[in-house]
Amino acid sequence: MNLADFFASVLTTSFVFVIIRVAVPLVCASLSAYTAGISGMNNIAVEGIMLMAALMAVLGSYWTQSAWLGLLIAILTGIVMALMIALFSMRLGANPILVGIALNTFATSFSIFLLYLFTKNKGSSASLASKILPTVDIPIIKDIPFIGDIISGHYVITYLVVLAMIVIYLLIYKTPLGLRIKAAGLDQEAARSVGVNVNRVRIISLIISGLIGALGGAYITMGYMSVFVKNIISGRGWIGIAVAGMAGSSFPILIITTMLFSIFQAVTNIFLLYNLPSELINTIPYVAVLVGIIIFSITETRKRKKGELD
Amino acid sequence: MTKKKTKKISLTNEFVFEIVKTLISILIALGLTFVVIVLLSDNPIELFTKLLTAPVTKVRYFGNVIEMMIPIAFSGLAVSLLFRTGLFNLGIEGIYFIGGVVTAAVACTAIDSYVLHPILSILIPAIVGGLLMLIPGFLKAKFNANELVVSLMLNSIYLGLGLFIIKNYLRGIDTSAIASPAFQETAMLDYIIPNTRITISFFLLLIAVFLVYLLLYKTRLGYSIRMTGTNMKFALYSGMNAFTLFMLVHFISGFLGGIGTSVELLSLYGRFTWIVLPGLGFNGALMAMLGRNNPVGVLISAFFISYLAKGAEVMALGSDVPVEIMAIIQAVLVLLVSSQYFLRKWRERQLLKEGTANELS
């Protein structure tokens, strides 16, 4: 591979555009896992939520012949799935991680079940005339060279996700509700003792988690691609869970890690063009997260040990 | 009077209550499935009967049930040990994949012995599986790294690594698919029951269930595992070194996973053909949940789910109801069975009633 060629393809506006395109579903997955996790209610069904939402976006937009109603149906699906975690873990006493595992396996097969019912095809929804969401050209900005090429012309959901990112940041860091969410996650007994309704706070977090996860799922089938195919999320939800697990309660680390991951993924796509062993290159992002989490855990352990000594 | 008392099945008994709860969960899951079938089909009764009885109509079908049961029972055992220790590690999925690649490597090597070759083809993947599970085990034990995240990352890494090995060093030239060469005939396990593809792996499974049972309930290590699962702090005070405990549990789990994947490939496949994660490890997690992390429970769950899966498969042939209907049964079952408070109110009322009755007499 020619190094100059490689840099030539990386250092372009279209490459940055691609990073954003790749990043949107990953940001959704990370935010989904983060908002639930920070309230002490782990949502590891992100993959399943995104998968079901991706399917319902296609089916919903086909039934209603409206992309927006399709998006709405997808979001409702995501919220319902997230609430299942609340129902089974809070009311019925199941471990939320186990509920998540069950929901993921359920979504894998149930999405195919529904796909088959409505298309008589178990592989793809290509036969359905589903809608996709429009792209947005931001006036004035789109005419600015370089910057305009990068931030204008994305799908509507991309801008919604940026908005959601800001809203979630403000919610967690700047509002009383955010404080309560964090309190419920840190120590639910202590939170209860100062009058926080832990269950309600967690249900709110799960609703946000389901909503943002569904947004990511819908993005895949209403923008990134325009059809649903079997297992279309292909691990993005799991990546979000990994990133959120690494970031802990820190929002900035969450976003930085997700963006690093997206860059890795985009670079991986370029590497693939150069006939390198694609299987190994595909693992680079996972190795990166693994190394990240190892470093993170080692420093945490050192800190704790030091704290014990002091 | 006393006779009547002992005869009465008492819901206050934890074991009886768990069984009743499981049966009710099964009824709800099947009821829901029936409703779905009614909605989708014109002859629901016939289809539903097929779902429930098809596996016992032919020896071959019942053989399929056992064949399907074996790999998920092995992964269920492997995962149940981890869950039991309070470790949410889903790495068995990756172990099945990379262990399968190791199986292929050994099974494709020429070893001229019908005894030694299968033994090595099972034992080597088992040891490799055990060693590979030590990675998340070590990171957890030493640095308290989130085992769920680590194991998920390792799953994807093993998938890539395994495919790389198959494509570049272990590619079958007699096939256009991405697959290993055909295994040596000496490595394959023989069918031991006519009309089925059941092999010695069935007995290996029974032995594994028995050994895991002994381990959990009759050894000190097992005691530590059970106690740590109920209270992580126990590991620190139990005398057994937490580090050793975590490492041992991970190794045994990976070892079981390695056996599970090798016997699956050596019984049913003949060459390594997976190009995505097979899903058997994740299914094992469900079996562990259904079986409440008890080895015998895992075996029964794996049998039950395989039975319904085969029933669903036969039912789906030539009908409007796709085989994926299994997802509904499985999810409802797993969710209800893992719900501690499901029916708990009812049980508490029974307890109360019994208490008052005792007081009055």
XYZ file of C-alpha atoms in Angstrom:
671
model
C 0.000 0.000 0.000
C 1.252 3.419 -0.889
C 1.366 5.629 2.169
C 0.814 8.770 0.160
C -2.328 7.280 -1.375
C -3.564 6.343 2.043
C -3.120 9.835 3.442
C -4.628 11.301 0.341
C -7.808 9.326 0.958
C -7.881 10.065 4.683
C -7.266 13.777 4.566
C -10.289 14.760 2.548
C -13.605 16.353 3.391
C -15.437 13.309 2.137
C -13.543 11.176 4.633
C -14.681 13.370 7.525
C -18.185 13.154 6.065
C -17.884 9.353 6.118
C -16.740 9.397 9.743
C -19.895 11.293 10.700
C -22.006 8.868 8.696
C -20.442 5.901 10.481
C -20.541 7.646 13.862
C -24.284 8.376 14.049
C -25.515 4.858 14.898
C -22.558 4.302 17.202
C -23.262 7.534 19.079
C -26.873 6.420 19.452
C -25.789 3.026 20.788
C -23.353 4.605 23.248
C -25.881 7.181 24.441
C -28.517 4.482 24.830
C -26.271 2.316 26.993
C -24.987 5.377 28.859
C -28.327 6.932 29.854
C -29.618 3.641 31.211
C -26.369 2.632 32.878
C -25.875 5.949 34.648
C -29.178 5.449 36.496
C -27.980 2.067 37.734
C -30.177 0.129 35.343
C -27.941 -1.564 32.784
C -29.475 -1.797 29.354
C -27.582 -4.425 27.417
C -30.474 -4.892 24.988
C -29.250 -1.957 22.878
C -28.460 -4.254 19.959
C -31.953 -5.760 20.107
C -33.633 -2.362 20.476
C -31.772 -1.009 17.450
C -32.613 -4.116 15.442
C -36.332 -4.009 16.189
C -36.434 -0.257 15.601
C -34.638 -0.669 12.277
C -37.253 -3.180 11.196
C -40.231 -1.210 12.481
C -38.956 1.905 10.721
C -39.142 0.022 7.437
C -42.495 -1.634 8.155
C -43.966 1.515 9.706
C -42.964 3.771 6.838
C -44.307 1.221 4.377
C -47.669 0.956 6.154
C -48.126 4.682 6.643
C -46.245 5.738 3.507
C -44.657 8.415 5.635
C -41.038 8.425 6.718
C -41.840 10.508 9.785
C -44.589 8.179 11.009
C -42.220 5.285 10.360
C -39.635 6.976 12.554
C -42.275 7.488 15.234
C -43.256 3.805 15.149
C -39.599 2.833 15.402
C -39.108 5.091 18.407
C -42.191 3.698 20.133
C -40.869 0.177 19.544
C -37.563 1.123 21.139
C -39.272 2.656 24.140
C -41.521 -0.382 24.625
C -38.506 -2.680 24.552
C -36.631 -0.537 27.054
C -39.683 -0.531 29.302
C -39.678 -4.326 29.197
C -36.368 -4.114 31.059
C -38.046 -1.877 33.626
C -41.035 -4.197 33.938
C -39.079 -7.393 34.374
C -36.265 -6.080 36.509
C -38.076 -3.615 38.755
C -41.502 -5.160 39.108
C -40.674 -8.823 38.647
C -37.211 -8.939 40.138
C -35.195 -10.317 37.214
C -31.594 -9.283 36.768
C -31.505 -6.497 34.128
C -28.478 -8.033 32.411
C -30.298 -11.340 32.010
C -33.382 -9.535 30.710
C -31.111 -7.795 28.208
C -29.624 -11.062 26.988
C -33.118 -12.520 26.560
C -34.376 -9.444 24.687
C -31.405 -9.521 22.311
C -31.917 -13.147 21.350
C -35.622 -12.460 21.069
C -35.065 -9.510 18.730
C -32.720 -11.500 16.493
C -35.355 -14.106 15.712
C -38.469 -12.012 16.128
C -37.259 -9.452 13.570
C -36.940 -12.275 11.042
C -40.346 -13.579 12.120
C -41.985 -10.220 11.375
C -39.964 -9.682 8.209
C -41.178 -13.028 6.899
C -44.800 -12.302 7.810
C -44.865 -9.094 5.807
C -42.505 -9.861 2.929
C -42.467 -13.684 2.717
C -38.717 -13.277 2.697
C -36.353 -14.002 5.558
C -33.369 -12.135 4.196
C -34.326 -8.598 3.256
C -37.153 -6.095 3.009
C -36.217 -5.074 -0.532
C -39.695 -5.913 -1.813
C -41.317 -3.301 0.442
C -41.493 0.271 -0.777
C -40.397 1.819 2.497
C -39.496 5.464 2.877
C -36.233 7.086 3.792
C -35.737 10.316 5.658
C -34.517 13.298 3.646
C -31.091 14.847 3.791
C -30.744 18.422 4.910
C -28.760 21.138 3.217
C -28.158 23.829 5.775
C -28.520 27.214 4.073
C -25.481 29.519 4.142
C -23.310 26.909 5.930
C -23.449 24.616 2.951
C -21.735 27.255 0.859
C -18.780 27.605 3.193
C -15.923 25.647 1.663
C -14.672 22.604 3.593
C -16.940 23.080 6.640
C -20.049 23.162 4.477
C -19.049 19.911 2.795
C -18.622 18.256 6.165
C -21.571 19.394 8.217
C -24.224 19.987 5.621
C -26.076 17.375 3.603
C -26.526 14.678 6.229
C -29.733 12.809 6.983
C -32.249 14.452 9.297
C -31.549 11.873 12.002
C -27.907 12.930 12.115
C -28.935 16.394 13.241
C -31.516 14.937 15.618
C -28.770 12.840 17.176
C -26.517 15.873 17.610
C -29.443 17.603 19.264
C -30.088 14.571 21.465
C -26.436 14.539 22.440
C -26.644 18.133 23.655
C -29.968 17.569 25.411
C -28.716 14.467 27.224
C -25.546 16.272 28.261
C -27.548 19.189 29.675
C -30.023 16.825 31.306
C -27.395 14.765 33.096
C -25.062 17.577 34.082
C -27.229 20.656 34.491
C -30.654 19.637 35.787
C -31.981 18.357 39.122
C -33.353 15.310 37.304
C -29.868 14.528 36.032
C -28.554 14.731 39.568
C -31.249 12.315 40.698
C -30.434 9.938 37.838
C -26.777 9.924 38.819
C -27.679 9.509 42.492
C -29.870 6.493 41.706
C -26.960 4.986 39.821
C -24.339 5.650 42.482
C -26.199 4.370 45.520
C -29.893 3.666 45.321
C -30.362 3.357 49.089
C -28.724 6.693 49.722
C -30.761 8.230 46.893
C -33.962 6.834 48.389
C -33.097 8.168 51.811
C -32.975 11.714 50.473
C -36.330 11.315 48.751
C -35.381 10.360 45.207
C -37.983 8.122 43.597
C -35.388 5.672 42.263
C -37.787 3.591 40.196
C -39.306 6.603 38.473
C -35.909 8.079 37.718
C -34.746 4.786 36.237
C -37.864 4.419 34.116
C -37.249 7.896 32.692
C -33.645 6.931 31.934
C -34.774 3.739 30.229
C -37.297 5.640 28.109
C -34.556 7.984 26.929
C -32.316 4.975 26.369
C -34.940 3.218 24.244
C -35.681 6.393 22.312
C -32.098 7.149 21.373
C -31.334 3.497 20.601
C -34.339 3.385 18.291
C -33.136 6.554 16.585
C -29.892 4.735 15.790
C -31.778 1.722 14.473
C -34.031 3.841 12.279
C -30.996 5.707 10.935
C -29.612 2.421 9.625
C -32.689 1.521 7.592
C -33.923 5.013 6.714
C -30.662 6.676 5.781
C -27.462 4.705 6.009
C -29.255 2.042 3.970
C -32.807 1.958 2.696
C -33.747 -1.646 3.404
C -33.789 -3.958 6.379
C -31.649 -7.059 6.110
C -31.200 -9.812 8.634
C -28.867 -8.850 11.497
C -28.424 -5.370 10.015
C -27.149 -3.777 13.249
C -24.184 -6.210 13.186
C -22.807 -5.498 16.631
C -23.135 -1.694 16.769
C -25.255 -1.975 19.897
C -22.618 -4.096 21.591
C -19.983 -1.523 20.702
C -22.123 1.125 22.394
C -22.322 -1.022 25.516
C -18.564 -1.522 25.491
C -17.911 2.189 25.077
C -20.383 3.092 27.828
C -18.812 0.482 30.095
C -15.450 2.073 29.517
C -16.645 5.647 29.951
C -18.367 4.985 33.250
C -20.314 8.096 34.160
C -18.223 10.526 32.137
C -20.100 12.007 29.185
C -17.029 13.551 27.516
C -15.108 10.254 27.615
C -18.178 8.536 26.172
C -18.350 10.850 23.178
C -14.585 10.960 22.599
C -14.331 7.164 22.707
C -17.265 6.746 20.354
C -15.725 9.196 17.900
C -12.341 7.457 18.104
C -14.114 4.215 17.426
C -15.899 5.719 14.442
C -12.607 6.981 13.053
C -11.139 3.509 13.458
C -14.123 2.078 11.641
C -13.850 4.577 8.808
C -10.103 3.976 8.474
C -10.800 0.253 8.489
C -13.060 0.763 5.489
C -10.201 2.427 3.630
C -7.710 -0.291 4.599
C -10.073 -2.812 3.096
C -9.619 -1.168 -0.293
C -5.923 -1.968 -0.192
C -6.318 -5.723 -0.165
C -5.060 -6.214 3.349
C -6.430 -9.133 5.399
C -9.899 -7.774 6.012
C -10.745 -10.199 8.839
C -7.897 -8.953 10.997
C -8.464 -5.320 10.099
C -12.095 -5.632 11.085
C -10.983 -6.509 14.598
C -8.935 -3.293 15.042
C -11.806 -1.310 16.617
C -12.513 -4.123 19.076
C -8.866 -4.469 19.988
C -8.797 -0.703 20.519
C -11.723 -0.825 22.946
C -10.211 -3.829 24.691
C -6.883 -2.046 25.156
C -8.755 1.036 26.301
C -10.705 -0.862 28.928
C -7.590 -2.640 30.171
C -5.728 0.659 30.615
C -8.798 2.168 32.272
C -9.164 -0.754 34.700
C -5.476 -0.763 35.589
C -5.458 2.955 36.386
C -8.669 2.577 38.410
C -7.150 -0.293 40.398
C -3.961 1.737 41.012
C -6.036 4.709 42.142
C -8.037 2.537 44.526
C -4.917 0.931 45.959
C -3.329 4.325 46.429
C -6.495 5.513 48.120
C -6.365 2.568 50.493
C -2.783 3.330 51.397
C -3.442 6.993 52.106
C -55.174 -35.083 60.016
C -51.388 -35.227 59.862
C -51.592 -37.491 56.836
C -53.616 -34.951 54.952
C -51.096 -32.284 55.814
C -48.091 -34.119 54.384
C -49.988 -35.063 51.250
C -50.850 -31.491 50.432
C -48.401 -30.036 47.992
C -47.189 -27.009 49.795
C -46.270 -23.907 47.872
C -44.260 -22.787 50.821
C -41.608 -25.298 49.851
C -39.109 -23.387 47.695
C -38.460 -26.308 45.371
C -42.143 -27.068 44.787
C -42.823 -23.394 44.242
C -40.062 -23.137 41.618
C -41.514 -26.123 39.750
C -45.038 -24.730 39.845
C -43.707 -21.378 38.695
C -41.843 -23.004 35.805
C -44.926 -24.969 34.748
C -47.061 -21.836 34.808
C -44.402 -20.004 32.785
C -44.464 -22.811 30.218
C -48.260 -22.659 30.040
C -48.189 -18.895 29.501
C -45.478 -19.185 26.826
C -47.326 -21.949 24.986
C -50.646 -20.140 25.363
C -49.177 -17.030 23.796
C -47.692 -19.128 21.007
C -51.076 -20.674 20.374
C -52.658 -17.237 20.079
C -50.019 -16.239 17.529
C -50.605 -19.432 15.531
C -54.371 -18.826 15.579
C -53.775 -15.360 14.176
C -51.521 -16.598 11.391
C -52.976 -19.877 10.282
C -56.234 -21.476 9.178
C -55.624 -24.773 10.918
C -54.115 -23.768 14.239
C -55.015 -26.943 16.125
C -53.160 -29.128 13.658
C -50.083 -26.876 13.695
C -50.043 -26.561 17.458
C -50.291 -30.339 17.829
C -47.375 -30.670 15.425
C -45.345 -28.223 17.486
C -45.873 -30.260 20.612
C -45.760 -33.808 19.283
C -43.751 -33.889 16.050
C -40.415 -34.743 17.721
C -41.773 -38.016 19.102
C -43.331 -39.131 15.825
C -40.075 -40.256 14.227
C -36.818 -41.617 15.638
C -34.942 -39.276 13.329
C -36.784 -36.240 14.701
C -36.115 -37.250 18.267
C -32.493 -37.819 17.334
C -32.421 -34.246 16.005
C -33.686 -33.021 19.372
C -30.756 -34.678 21.131
C -28.325 -33.388 18.482
C -29.595 -29.830 18.967
C -29.497 -30.196 22.725
C -25.853 -31.197 23.075
C -24.039 -27.976 22.023
C -26.402 -25.644 23.905
C -26.287 -27.845 26.990
C -22.483 -27.685 26.978
C -22.477 -23.921 26.556
C -25.264 -23.692 29.144
C -23.091 -25.553 31.648
C -20.139 -23.325 30.816
C -22.136 -20.106 31.207
C -23.969 -21.315 34.312
C -20.686 -21.646 36.197
C -19.843 -18.041 35.352
C -23.322 -16.740 36.190
C -23.293 -18.727 39.395
C -20.122 -16.931 40.450
C -21.831 -13.634 39.656
C -19.788 -13.106 36.497
C -21.720 -11.832 33.489
C -19.311 -13.096 30.897
C -20.684 -13.947 27.448
C -17.336 -15.104 26.088
C -18.429 -18.683 25.464
C -19.807 -17.502 22.111
C -16.288 -16.575 20.978
C -14.826 -19.722 22.527
C -17.208 -21.787 20.385
C -15.926 -20.060 17.271
C -12.187 -20.097 17.964
C -12.464 -23.510 19.610
C -14.087 -24.710 16.400
C -11.101 -23.440 14.416
C -8.750 -25.297 16.756
C -10.883 -28.420 16.355
C -10.577 -28.081 12.587
C -6.800 -27.697 12.844
C -6.456 -30.882 14.883
C -9.086 -32.849 12.982
C -7.443 -32.041 9.636
C -4.041 -33.243 10.814
C -3.222 -36.850 9.960
C -3.171 -38.903 13.141
C -3.491 -42.573 12.389
C -5.622 -43.712 15.285
C -9.366 -43.963 15.711
C -8.922 -43.534 19.461
C -6.230 -40.920 19.805
C -7.426 -38.608 17.036
C -10.916 -37.895 18.414
C -9.514 -37.571 21.927
C -6.967 -34.997 20.795
C -9.551 -33.220 18.621
C -11.715 -32.707 21.696
C -9.067 -32.230 24.364
C -6.920 -29.645 22.583
C -9.823 -27.249 21.817
C -11.003 -27.737 25.398
C -7.616 -26.736 26.809
C -7.300 -23.827 24.378
C -10.838 -22.734 25.329
C -9.937 -22.866 28.998
C -6.734 -20.901 28.480
C -8.437 -18.254 26.344
C -11.122 -17.758 28.996
C -8.307 -16.957 31.417
C -7.868 -13.623 29.592
C -11.183 -12.104 30.777
C -10.731 -14.067 34.014
C -7.348 -12.502 34.710
C -8.513 -9.005 33.794
C -11.501 -9.410 36.121
C -9.588 -10.969 38.991
C -6.619 -8.630 38.851
C -8.027 -5.315 37.639
C -11.773 -5.738 38.062
C -12.237 -5.081 34.321
C -15.895 -5.318 33.264
C -16.106 -8.944 32.141
C -19.177 -8.381 29.995
C -17.486 -5.749 27.853
C -14.177 -7.620 27.683
C -15.890 -10.842 26.653
C -17.958 -9.115 23.957
C -14.845 -7.525 22.474
C -13.022 -10.856 22.580
C -15.933 -12.523 20.772
C -15.528 -10.158 17.823
C -11.744 -10.498 17.914
C -11.915 -14.300 17.905
C -14.325 -14.162 14.990
C -11.877 -12.103 12.927
C -8.855 -14.109 14.025
C -10.601 -17.422 13.354
C -11.704 -16.382 9.867
C -8.185 -15.137 9.145
C -6.724 -18.516 10.135
C -9.284 -20.445 8.095
C -8.799 -18.280 5.003
C -5.025 -18.217 5.055
C -3.805 -21.383 6.722
C -6.684 -23.822 6.839
C -8.616 -23.294 3.628
C -10.251 -26.309 2.026
C -9.245 -26.357 -1.662
C -12.029 -28.742 -2.594
C -14.733 -26.171 -1.852
C -15.512 -22.678 -3.061
C -16.960 -21.701 0.298
C -14.884 -20.256 3.107
C -14.351 -23.477 5.004
C -11.653 -25.757 6.312
C -10.688 -28.947 4.464
C -12.792 -31.997 5.336
C -11.836 -33.475 8.690
C -9.826 -36.693 8.650
C -12.089 -39.687 8.855
C -10.197 -40.858 11.952
C -11.228 -37.754 13.885
C -14.973 -37.995 13.308
C -17.217 -39.390 16.023
C -19.327 -42.422 15.099
C -23.111 -42.488 15.219
C -24.086 -44.870 17.956
C -27.865 -45.021 17.551
C -29.382 -46.097 14.207
C -31.363 -43.441 12.267
C -29.861 -40.636 14.328
C -26.630 -38.684 14.354
C -26.147 -39.086 18.079
C -22.533 -39.775 18.986
C -20.479 -40.393 22.085
C -20.870 -36.655 22.736
C -24.218 -37.433 24.373
C -22.469 -39.457 27.051
C -19.751 -36.850 27.386
C -22.527 -34.371 28.112
C -24.077 -36.564 30.785
C -20.665 -36.999 32.402
C -20.077 -33.244 32.242
C -23.434 -32.549 33.908
C -22.586 -35.030 36.652
C -19.108 -33.595 37.201
C -20.336 -30.006 37.299
C -22.961 -31.096 39.799
C -20.297 -32.701 41.986
C -18.098 -29.650 41.614
C -20.840 -27.245 42.632
C -22.376 -29.142 45.507
C -19.684 -31.462 46.838
C -16.435 -29.514 46.730
C -14.996 -26.525 48.513
C -14.493 -24.741 45.221
C -18.179 -25.266 44.470
C -19.134 -23.858 47.833
C -17.020 -20.774 47.164
C -18.617 -20.409 43.724
C -22.134 -20.533 45.137
C -21.363 -18.191 47.997
C -19.549 -15.691 45.802
C -22.531 -15.671 43.463
C -24.842 -14.623 46.271
C -22.411 -12.127 47.715
C -19.301 -10.927 45.897
C -17.742 -9.846 49.192
C -17.726 -13.465 50.261
C -14.921 -14.155 47.819
C -12.749 -11.802 49.853
C -13.435 -13.443 53.187
C -13.907 -17.065 52.209
C -10.327 -18.103 52.673
C -10.233 -19.223 49.069
C -8.241 -16.670 47.205
C -10.612 -14.658 44.988
C -7.997 -14.570 42.267
C -7.668 -18.364 42.186
C -11.439 -18.772 42.296
C -12.080 -16.484 39.309
C -9.282 -18.058 37.296
C -10.476 -21.605 37.996
C -14.099 -20.836 37.140
C -13.103 -19.176 33.878
C -10.820 -22.040 32.931
C -13.427 -24.730 33.605
C -16.027 -22.729 31.730
C -13.799 -22.311 28.675
C -12.839 -25.976 28.884
C -16.518 -27.000 28.733
C -17.060 -24.594 25.847
C -14.145 -26.137 23.964
C -15.610 -29.622 24.392
C -19.042 -28.378 23.321
C -17.842 -26.871 20.069
C -15.511 -29.760 19.168
C -18.091 -32.500 19.672
C -20.613 -30.452 17.685
C -18.242 -30.169 14.726
C -16.938 -33.741 14.960
C -20.466 -35.155 15.169
C -22.469 -33.084 12.718
C -20.220 -31.007 10.471
C -17.282 -32.817 8.932
C -15.561 -29.503 8.167
C -15.456 -26.030 9.713
C -18.016 -23.889 7.857
C -18.950 -21.069 10.244
C -18.382 -17.587 8.867
C -20.302 -15.733 11.585
C -20.603 -16.383 15.320
C -22.774 -19.504 15.637
C -25.001 -18.149 18.435
C -24.546 -21.317 20.465
C -22.813 -19.485 23.304
C -25.561 -16.863 23.635
C -28.111 -19.670 23.608
C -26.131 -21.283 26.390
C -26.687 -18.140 28.455
C -30.437 -18.609 28.004
C -30.171 -22.267 29.016
C -28.249 -21.251 32.124
C -31.014 -18.793 32.998
C -33.809 -21.273 32.323
C -32.029 -23.963 34.310
C -31.357 -21.511 37.153
C -27.619 -22.167 36.860
C -28.138 -25.708 38.086
C -26.408 -28.349 35.894
C -29.393 -30.686 35.846
C -31.684 -27.718 35.230
C -29.483 -26.662 32.300
C -29.713 -30.149 30.790
C -33.500 -30.255 31.134
C -33.857 -26.738 29.704
C -31.630 -27.549 26.743
C -33.694 -30.645 26.057
C -36.988 -28.798 26.408
C -35.958 -25.908 24.151
C -34.477 -28.281 21.556
C -37.669 -30.311 21.645
C -39.802 -27.242 20.948
C -37.312 -25.996 18.344
C -37.610 -29.273 16.436
C -41.377 -29.172 16.823
C -41.416 -25.631 15.458
C -39.213 -26.674 12.553
C -41.546 -29.499 11.539
C -44.571 -27.255 12.042
C -43.091 -24.514 9.856
C -42.738 -26.838 6.875
C -45.442 -25.905 4.407
C -47.253 -23.570 6.795
C -47.552 -19.806 7.174
C -45.923 -19.806 10.584
C -42.149 -19.356 10.386
C -39.878 -21.362 12.644
C -38.769 -18.133 14.344
C -41.937 -18.389 16.445
C -39.561 -20.182 18.808
C -38.257 -16.736 19.733
C -41.563 -15.887 21.372
C -41.753 -19.105 23.383
C -38.137 -18.858 24.441
C -38.182 -15.184 25.415
C -41.396 -15.421 27.428
C -40.131 -18.515 29.217
C -36.727 -17.125 30.025
C -38.108 -13.803 31.205
C -40.777 -15.309 33.440
C -38.494 -17.949 34.888
C -35.821 -15.396 35.775
C -38.389 -13.128 37.404
C -37.970 -13.613 41.130
C -41.197 -11.840 42.049
C -43.360 -13.562 39.446
C -46.154 -15.307 41.423
C -44.375 -14.280 44.628
C -47.448 -12.447 45.947
C -49.529 -15.547 45.414
C -46.958 -17.609 47.267
C -46.838 -15.136 50.113
C -50.621 -15.379 50.479
C -50.272 -19.163 50.694
C -47.578 -18.779 53.314
C -49.788 -16.445 55.280
C -52.761 -18.787 55.028
C -50.701 -21.725 56.189
C -49.284 -19.682 59.028
C -52.745 -18.714 60.246
C -53.968 -22.305 59.888
C -51.055 -23.550 61.962
C -51.726 -20.963 64.614
C -55.403 -21.930 64.831
C -54.678 -25.650 65.160
